[in-house]
Coordinates of C-alpha atoms and ligand atoms in Angstrom, one line a residue:
M1 CA 207.1 -57.2 -158.3
A2 CA 204.4 -55.6 -156.1
D3 CA 201.7 -58.3 -155.1
L4 CA 198.5 -58.1 -156.7
S5 CA 196.8 -60.4 -154.3
T6 CA 193.6 -59.1 -152.5
V7 CA 191.3 -60.1 -149.8
F8 CA 187.6 -59.5 -150.8
T9 CA 184.7 -60.9 -148.6
G10 CA 187.3 -62.5 -146.5
I11 CA 188.8 -64.7 -149.1
R12 CA 192.3 -64.3 -150.8
F13 CA 192.4 -63.6 -154.6
E14 CA 195.7 -63.8 -156.5
N15 CA 194.7 -60.7 -158.2
P16 CA 191.4 -58.7 -158.2
F17 CA 190.4 -59.6 -162.0
L18 CA 187.5 -62.1 -162.3
L19 CA 185.7 -63.5 -165.4
A20 CA 182.0 -62.5 -165.0
S21 CA 179.2 -64.9 -165.4
A22 CA 178.9 -65.4 -169.2
P23 CA 180.1 -67.6 -172.1
P24 CA 183.5 -67.4 -171.1
T25 CA 182.6 -69.5 -167.9
E26 CA 180.2 -71.7 -169.4
S27 CA 182.3 -75.0 -169.3
E28 CA 185.1 -76.7 -167.3
S29 CA 187.6 -76.4 -170.1
N30 CA 187.1 -72.6 -170.4
I31 CA 187.4 -72.0 -166.7
M32 CA 190.6 -74.1 -166.4
R33 CA 192.0 -72.1 -169.5
A34 CA 191.1 -69.0 -167.7
Y35 CA 193.1 -70.1 -164.5
E36 CA 196.0 -70.9 -166.8
A37 CA 195.7 -67.4 -168.4
G38 CA 196.1 -65.7 -164.9
W39 CA 192.4 -64.7 -164.0
G40 CA 192.3 -64.4 -160.0
G41 CA 188.9 -65.9 -160.0
V42 CA 185.8 -67.0 -162.1
V43 CA 182.1 -66.5 -161.7
T44 CA 180.4 -69.6 -163.4
K45 CA 177.7 -69.1 -166.0
T46 CA 174.5 -68.9 -164.0
I47 CA 173.1 -72.2 -162.9
G48 CA 169.5 -72.7 -162.4
L49 CA 166.7 -75.5 -161.9
H50 CA 164.0 -74.2 -164.4
P51 CA 163.9 -75.1 -167.9
V52 CA 166.2 -73.0 -170.3
V53 CA 165.8 -73.0 -174.0
N54 CA 167.6 -70.3 -176.1
V55 CA 166.3 -68.6 -179.2
A56 CA 166.7 -70.0 -182.6
G57 CA 169.5 -67.8 -183.7
P58 CA 172.5 -65.9 -182.6
K59 CA 172.4 -65.1 -178.9
T60 CA 175.2 -62.4 -179.0
K61 CA 176.4 -59.8 -181.5
F62 CA 178.6 -56.9 -181.1
I63 CA 177.9 -53.4 -182.3
R64 CA 180.7 -51.3 -184.0
A65 CA 181.1 -47.8 -185.1
D66 CA 183.0 -46.9 -188.1
N67 CA 186.2 -45.0 -187.4
S68 CA 185.6 -42.4 -190.2
G69 CA 182.1 -41.8 -189.9
T70 CA 178.9 -42.3 -187.8
R71 CA 177.6 -45.5 -188.9
V72 CA 176.7 -47.7 -186.0
S73 CA 175.9 -51.3 -186.8
M74 CA 176.5 -55.1 -185.9
Q75 CA 177.3 -55.5 -189.6
K76 CA 181.0 -57.0 -189.8
R77 CA 183.1 -54.6 -191.8
P78 CA 186.7 -53.2 -191.7
D79 CA 187.9 -49.9 -189.8
T80 CA 185.5 -49.9 -187.0
T81 CA 185.6 -49.7 -183.1
L82 CA 183.5 -51.9 -180.8
M83 CA 180.9 -49.9 -178.9
A84 CA 179.0 -52.7 -177.3
S85 CA 178.0 -56.4 -176.9
W86 CA 174.1 -57.1 -177.4
N87 CA 172.7 -60.4 -176.0
W88 CA 169.6 -62.1 -175.2
E89 CA 171.2 -65.4 -174.1
L90 CA 169.5 -66.9 -171.1
I91 CA 171.2 -68.6 -168.0
S92 CA 173.2 -71.9 -168.5
D93 CA 171.2 -74.5 -170.5
K94 CA 173.2 -77.3 -168.6
P95 CA 171.4 -78.6 -165.4
M96 CA 172.8 -78.5 -162.0
D97 CA 173.7 -82.0 -162.0
W98 CA 176.0 -81.3 -165.0
W99 CA 177.6 -78.6 -163.1
L100 CA 178.3 -80.2 -159.8
P101 CA 181.0 -82.7 -160.9
K102 CA 182.6 -80.0 -163.1
I103 CA 182.9 -77.5 -160.0
R104 CA 184.3 -80.4 -158.0
S105 CA 187.1 -81.2 -160.7
I106 CA 187.8 -77.6 -161.2
K107 CA 188.5 -77.1 -157.5
A108 CA 190.4 -80.1 -157.2
A109 CA 192.8 -79.0 -160.0
W110 CA 193.1 -75.2 -158.9
P111 CA 192.4 -75.2 -155.1
E112 CA 194.0 -71.8 -154.6
R113 CA 191.9 -69.9 -157.4
M114 CA 188.5 -68.8 -156.4
L115 CA 185.4 -70.1 -157.8
V116 CA 182.3 -68.2 -157.6
A117 CA 178.9 -70.2 -158.6
S118 CA 176.5 -67.9 -160.1
I119 CA 172.9 -69.2 -159.3
M120 CA 169.3 -68.4 -160.1
A121 CA 165.9 -69.5 -158.9
G122 CA 162.3 -68.0 -158.7
S123 CA 161.4 -65.7 -155.6
G124 CA 157.6 -66.2 -155.6
N125 CA 156.7 -68.8 -153.1
D126 CA 158.3 -71.2 -150.6
K127 CA 158.9 -73.8 -153.4
E128 CA 161.0 -71.4 -155.3
L129 CA 162.9 -70.3 -152.1
G130 CA 163.6 -74.0 -151.6
N131 CA 165.2 -74.0 -155.0
W132 CA 167.5 -71.2 -154.1
Q133 CA 168.4 -73.4 -151.1
T134 CA 169.0 -76.6 -153.3
L135 CA 171.3 -74.7 -155.6
V136 CA 173.3 -73.3 -152.6
Q137 CA 173.7 -76.7 -151.1
G138 CA 174.7 -78.3 -154.3
V139 CA 177.5 -75.8 -155.3
Q140 CA 178.8 -75.4 -152.0
D141 CA 179.2 -79.1 -151.4
A142 CA 180.9 -79.3 -154.7
G143 CA 183.6 -76.9 -153.3
A144 CA 182.6 -73.4 -154.7
D145 CA 184.2 -70.7 -152.7
A146 CA 181.3 -68.2 -152.9
I147 CA 177.8 -67.8 -154.5
E148 CA 176.7 -65.1 -156.5
L149 CA 172.8 -64.5 -156.7
N150 CA 171.7 -63.5 -160.2
F151 CA 169.1 -60.8 -159.5
S152 CA 170.2 -59.0 -162.8
C153 CA 169.4 -61.2 -165.9
P154 CA 167.5 -58.8 -168.1
H155 CA 165.6 -61.1 -170.2
M156 CA 163.2 -63.0 -168.0
D157 CA 159.7 -63.6 -168.9
R158 CA 159.0 -64.7 -165.3
V159 CA 158.2 -61.9 -162.8
D160 CA 159.9 -63.6 -159.9
M161 CA 163.4 -64.2 -161.6
G162 CA 166.5 -62.2 -162.7
A163 CA 166.2 -58.6 -162.9
N164 CA 162.5 -58.8 -161.9
V165 CA 164.1 -59.9 -158.4
G166 CA 166.4 -57.1 -158.6
K167 CA 163.8 -54.4 -159.1
D168 CA 161.8 -55.4 -156.0
P169 CA 163.6 -54.7 -152.7
V170 CA 161.2 -57.1 -150.9
L171 CA 162.1 -59.9 -153.3
C172 CA 165.9 -59.1 -152.8
S173 CA 165.8 -59.2 -149.1
V174 CA 163.6 -62.4 -149.0
S175 CA 165.6 -64.4 -151.4
T176 CA 169.0 -63.3 -150.0
Q177 CA 167.6 -64.4 -146.6
A178 CA 166.5 -67.8 -147.8
V179 CA 169.9 -68.3 -149.3
K180 CA 171.8 -67.3 -146.1
E181 CA 169.9 -69.7 -144.1
V182 CA 171.8 -72.6 -145.6
A183 CA 174.9 -71.0 -147.1
R184 CA 178.0 -71.9 -145.2
I185 CA 179.9 -70.0 -147.9
L186 CA 180.0 -65.9 -148.9
V187 CA 177.1 -65.0 -150.6
W188 CA 177.4 -62.1 -153.4
V189 CA 174.4 -60.5 -155.1
K190 CA 174.4 -59.2 -158.6
L191 CA 172.0 -56.5 -158.8
T192 CA 170.4 -55.2 -162.2
P193 CA 171.4 -51.6 -162.9
A194 CA 167.7 -51.1 -164.4
T195 CA 166.1 -49.5 -161.2
A196 CA 165.4 -45.8 -160.3
N197 CA 167.5 -45.8 -157.1
I198 CA 169.7 -48.9 -156.9
V199 CA 170.7 -48.0 -153.1
E200 CA 167.4 -49.2 -152.2
E201 CA 167.9 -52.7 -153.6
A202 CA 171.4 -52.8 -152.3
A203 CA 170.0 -51.8 -148.8
A204 CA 167.4 -54.5 -149.0
T205 CA 170.0 -57.1 -150.1
F206 CA 172.5 -56.1 -147.2
L207 CA 169.4 -56.5 -145.0
G208 CA 168.9 -59.9 -146.3
G209 CA 172.6 -60.8 -145.2
A210 CA 174.6 -60.4 -148.5
D211 CA 178.4 -60.3 -147.9
A212 CA 179.1 -58.4 -151.4
I213 CA 177.2 -56.6 -154.1
A214 CA 178.1 -57.1 -157.8
S215 CA 177.0 -54.7 -160.6
S216 CA 176.4 -54.3 -163.4
N217 CA 174.7 -56.8 -165.5
T218 CA 173.8 -55.7 -169.1
F219 CA 171.3 -52.8 -169.5
P220 CA 168.0 -53.2 -171.2
S221 CA 168.3 -52.3 -174.9
L222 CA 167.3 -53.3 -178.4
P223 CA 169.5 -53.9 -181.6
L224 CA 169.5 -51.2 -184.2
I225 CA 167.2 -51.5 -187.2
S226 CA 168.8 -51.8 -190.5
A227 CA 167.9 -48.8 -192.9
D228 CA 168.3 -51.4 -195.9
T229 CA 166.1 -54.2 -194.6
L230 CA 163.9 -52.4 -191.9
D231 CA 164.6 -55.4 -189.8
F232 CA 166.2 -55.4 -186.3
E233 CA 170.0 -56.4 -186.8
V234 CA 169.1 -59.4 -184.5
N235 CA 165.8 -61.1 -184.7
V236 CA 164.0 -64.5 -185.4
D237 CA 161.2 -64.4 -187.9
G238 CA 161.4 -60.5 -187.7
Y239 CA 160.8 -60.4 -183.9
V240 CA 163.2 -59.3 -181.2
A241 CA 162.8 -59.0 -177.4
S242 CA 164.7 -56.6 -175.1
G243 CA 168.2 -57.8 -174.6
G244 CA 171.3 -56.6 -172.7
L245 CA 174.1 -54.1 -173.6
G246 CA 177.5 -54.7 -172.4
G247 CA 181.0 -53.7 -173.1
P248 CA 182.7 -50.1 -173.4
A249 CA 179.3 -48.4 -174.0
I250 CA 178.2 -49.2 -170.5
L251 CA 181.4 -48.1 -168.6
P252 CA 180.2 -44.8 -167.5
Q253 CA 176.7 -45.9 -166.7
S254 CA 177.8 -48.7 -164.8
L255 CA 180.1 -46.7 -162.6
A256 CA 177.4 -44.2 -161.9
K257 CA 175.3 -46.9 -160.5
M258 CA 178.3 -48.5 -158.6
A259 CA 179.2 -44.8 -157.2
E260 CA 175.7 -44.7 -155.8
M261 CA 176.2 -47.7 -153.9
T262 CA 179.7 -47.4 -152.7
Q263 CA 178.8 -43.8 -151.3
A264 CA 175.8 -45.1 -149.5
F265 CA 177.5 -48.0 -148.1
P266 CA 181.3 -47.1 -147.7
H267 CA 182.1 -50.1 -145.5
R268 CA 180.6 -52.7 -147.7
E269 CA 182.3 -55.1 -150.3
F270 CA 181.6 -54.4 -154.1
S271 CA 182.5 -56.0 -157.2
G272 CA 182.6 -53.8 -160.4
I273 CA 181.5 -54.9 -163.8
G274 CA 180.8 -53.4 -167.0
G275 CA 182.8 -52.1 -170.1
I276 CA 186.3 -53.3 -168.5
S277 CA 189.1 -54.4 -170.9
T278 CA 192.0 -52.5 -169.4
F279 CA 193.5 -51.7 -166.0
E280 CA 192.6 -47.9 -166.6
H281 CA 189.0 -48.9 -166.8
A282 CA 189.3 -51.4 -163.8
L283 CA 191.1 -48.4 -161.8
N284 CA 187.8 -46.4 -162.0
Y285 CA 185.8 -49.0 -160.1
F286 CA 188.7 -49.4 -157.6
L287 CA 189.0 -45.6 -156.9
L288 CA 185.3 -45.6 -156.3
G289 CA 185.5 -48.4 -153.7
C290 CA 185.3 -51.9 -155.3
G291 CA 187.6 -54.5 -154.2
T292 CA 187.4 -56.8 -157.4
V293 CA 186.2 -56.2 -160.7
Q294 CA 184.8 -58.6 -163.5
V295 CA 185.0 -58.8 -167.2
A296 CA 182.8 -60.5 -169.8
T297 CA 182.5 -58.8 -173.3
A298 CA 186.2 -58.1 -173.6
A299 CA 187.0 -61.8 -172.7
M300 CA 184.6 -63.1 -175.0
L301 CA 186.3 -61.2 -177.8
D302 CA 189.9 -62.5 -177.0
H303 CA 190.3 -66.1 -177.5
A304 CA 187.0 -66.8 -175.6
I305 CA 188.5 -66.4 -172.1
G306 CA 190.7 -63.2 -172.4
P307 CA 194.4 -64.2 -172.2
N308 CA 195.6 -60.9 -173.5
V309 CA 193.0 -59.1 -171.4
I310 CA 194.2 -60.6 -168.1
A311 CA 197.8 -60.0 -169.0
E312 CA 197.1 -56.4 -169.8
L313 CA 195.1 -56.0 -166.5
T314 CA 197.8 -57.6 -164.5
S315 CA 200.7 -55.6 -166.1
G316 CA 198.8 -52.4 -166.0
M317 CA 198.3 -52.9 -162.4
H318 CA 202.1 -53.6 -161.9
A319 CA 202.9 -50.6 -163.8
F320 CA 200.4 -48.5 -161.8
L321 CA 201.8 -49.6 -158.5
E322 CA 205.5 -49.0 -159.5
R323 CA 204.6 -45.4 -160.9
N324 CA 203.0 -44.7 -157.6
A325 CA 205.6 -46.7 -155.4
G326 CA 206.7 -43.1 -154.2
R327 CA 203.3 -42.6 -152.3
G328 CA 204.0 -45.7 -150.4
W329 CA 201.3 -47.8 -152.3
T330 CA 202.0 -51.6 -152.6
S331 CA 198.6 -52.9 -152.9
L332 CA 194.9 -52.2 -154.0
A333 CA 194.0 -51.4 -150.4
D334 CA 196.1 -48.4 -150.6
F335 CA 194.2 -46.7 -153.5
R336 CA 190.8 -48.3 -153.0
G337 CA 188.1 -45.8 -152.7
L338 CA 190.1 -42.8 -152.9
R339 CA 187.8 -40.9 -155.2
R340 CA 184.5 -42.1 -153.7
G341 CA 184.0 -38.7 -151.9
K342 CA 184.5 -36.6 -155.0
I343 CA 181.0 -37.1 -156.4
V344 CA 178.8 -34.5 -155.0
P345 CA 175.4 -32.7 -155.6
H346 CA 175.6 -30.3 -158.9
S347 CA 175.1 -27.2 -156.4
E348 CA 178.2 -28.1 -154.6
I349 CA 180.5 -27.9 -157.7
A350 CA 182.3 -24.6 -157.9
R351 CA 180.9 -21.7 -159.7
P352 CA 182.8 -18.6 -161.1
A353 CA 183.8 -16.4 -158.2
D354 CA 181.2 -13.8 -158.5
A355 CA 178.2 -16.1 -159.1
G356 CA 176.1 -17.7 -156.4
Y357 CA 174.1 -20.8 -157.2
H358 CA 171.7 -22.5 -154.8
G359 CA 170.6 -25.7 -156.7
G360 CA 168.1 -23.9 -158.7
Y361 CA 166.5 -22.1 -155.6
A362 CA 166.3 -18.2 -155.3
D363 CA 168.9 -18.2 -152.6
A364 CA 170.0 -20.4 -149.8
E365 CA 167.5 -19.4 -147.4
E366 CA 164.3 -18.8 -149.6
E367 CA 163.0 -21.9 -151.3
G368 CA 161.1 -21.0 -154.5
Y369 CA 161.6 -19.9 -158.2
A370 CA 163.9 -17.0 -159.2
E371 CA 162.1 -13.7 -160.2
P372 CA 161.3 -13.9 -164.0
G373 CA 163.8 -11.5 -165.9
P374 CA 162.8 -8.6 -168.0
G375 CA 160.7 -9.5 -171.0
A376 CA 159.9 -12.8 -169.6
Ligands
LIG401 C1 176.4 -63.4 -174.0 C2 176.3 -62.9 -172.5 C3 175.7 -63.8 -171.5 C4 175.7 -63.5 -170.1 N1 175.2 -64.3 -169.2 C5 175.1 -64.0 -167.9 C6 174.7 -65.0 -167.1 O1 174.4 -66.0 -167.1 N2 174.7 -64.6 -165.7 C7 175.1 -63.2 -165.2 O2 174.9 -62.8 -164.0 N3 175.5 -62.3 -166.1 C8 175.5 -62.7 -167.4 N4 175.9 -61.8 -168.2 C9 176.4 -60.5 -167.8 C10 177.9 -60.4 -167.8 O3 178.4 -61.1 -166.6 C11 178.2 -58.9 -167.3 O4 177.7 -58.4 -166.2 C12 177.9 -57.9 -168.5 O5 178.3 -58.4 -169.7 C13 178.7 -56.7 -168.4 O6 180.0 -56.7 -168.3 P1 180.9 -56.6 -169.7 O7 180.6 -54.9 -169.9 O8 182.4 -56.7 -169.2 O9 180.3 -57.3 -170.7 C14 176.1 -62.2 -169.8 C15 176.6 -61.1 -170.6 C16 176.8 -61.6 -172.0 C17 177.5 -60.5 -172.9

């Protein structure tokens, strides 16, 4: 059997498959079950110091499309295919004092498995930057192997938290720097995909000292409106707020965001998230340069922590390495990033042999618009 272990940001993972920060990692028992099932690591549900009260109603629902038609709905019905998860769940509603003993006992029971603590604080003033540092000191003293800074939660009212930090390169840099001042363990940062040019936030985050970037969190979205009731399929008293889309629907979008970053920073470390439920999905992120991947939606749908998902991911990777043994591939390092260089500007894609194309300009030398054709 090939060895699936991998070194990412200097730490060894038994395999490159992690549970992402989400309901599968919200408790000690879930995390222990995840290790038993074979996950190489877990990222805890995000831990914060500010007050958290979730909505009075379901926090997550799943969007399904009819197999035989075009209906897309959250309504539970037979003969459908899962398209996406939709959630407006906040970070962990358990306080840091609840989490720290749990982290300690998880690490005592599973010292070889990687435990990444996801944390979140504000970024608007020194007190909030101090809160980041309090969280870091707590989780690292409890034994976490790495920290993931949540600059990506899409449903924050506060302008100095979650995705609102990830949309502001200065806040990305300053918050990462504050964390790095006290961190003795590795610092990963989870960026929101909801920005115009994620390379700018990634550059600022690396400038602040991040050891790796993870992406994507869920994409901002609304639930659909039912044609029968004219209500949003998720609502409380008829009202809804923007929530996050995850699962299969975001795989291509998340890959595009990730590719922008891995191309801009080919020597940096990235953890790919979004729409993964099989090794074939994960392979996309690896071929673009990611060193680990993380899974949320698919695991939530599979006995809460994804025992069948991790079994498929590892057996899929074994089969892939076996199929490619002739190329001398024995580990992820042998194929990581192999397709990163295949994404080019549109004008660099071959045209038919007799056609020239200069990126929408009249020709390669002359800038401007083409002459209007006859009758224009
Ligand atoms: C119900 C739910 C809760 C989530 N909570 C968090 C969270 O607390 N912190 C975080 O960084 N990401 C959170 N996420 C985002 C996931 O970690 C992940 O980035 C996203 O769902 C995309 O991955 P997927 O397509 O495998 O679901 C949550 C996702 C869902 C569906």
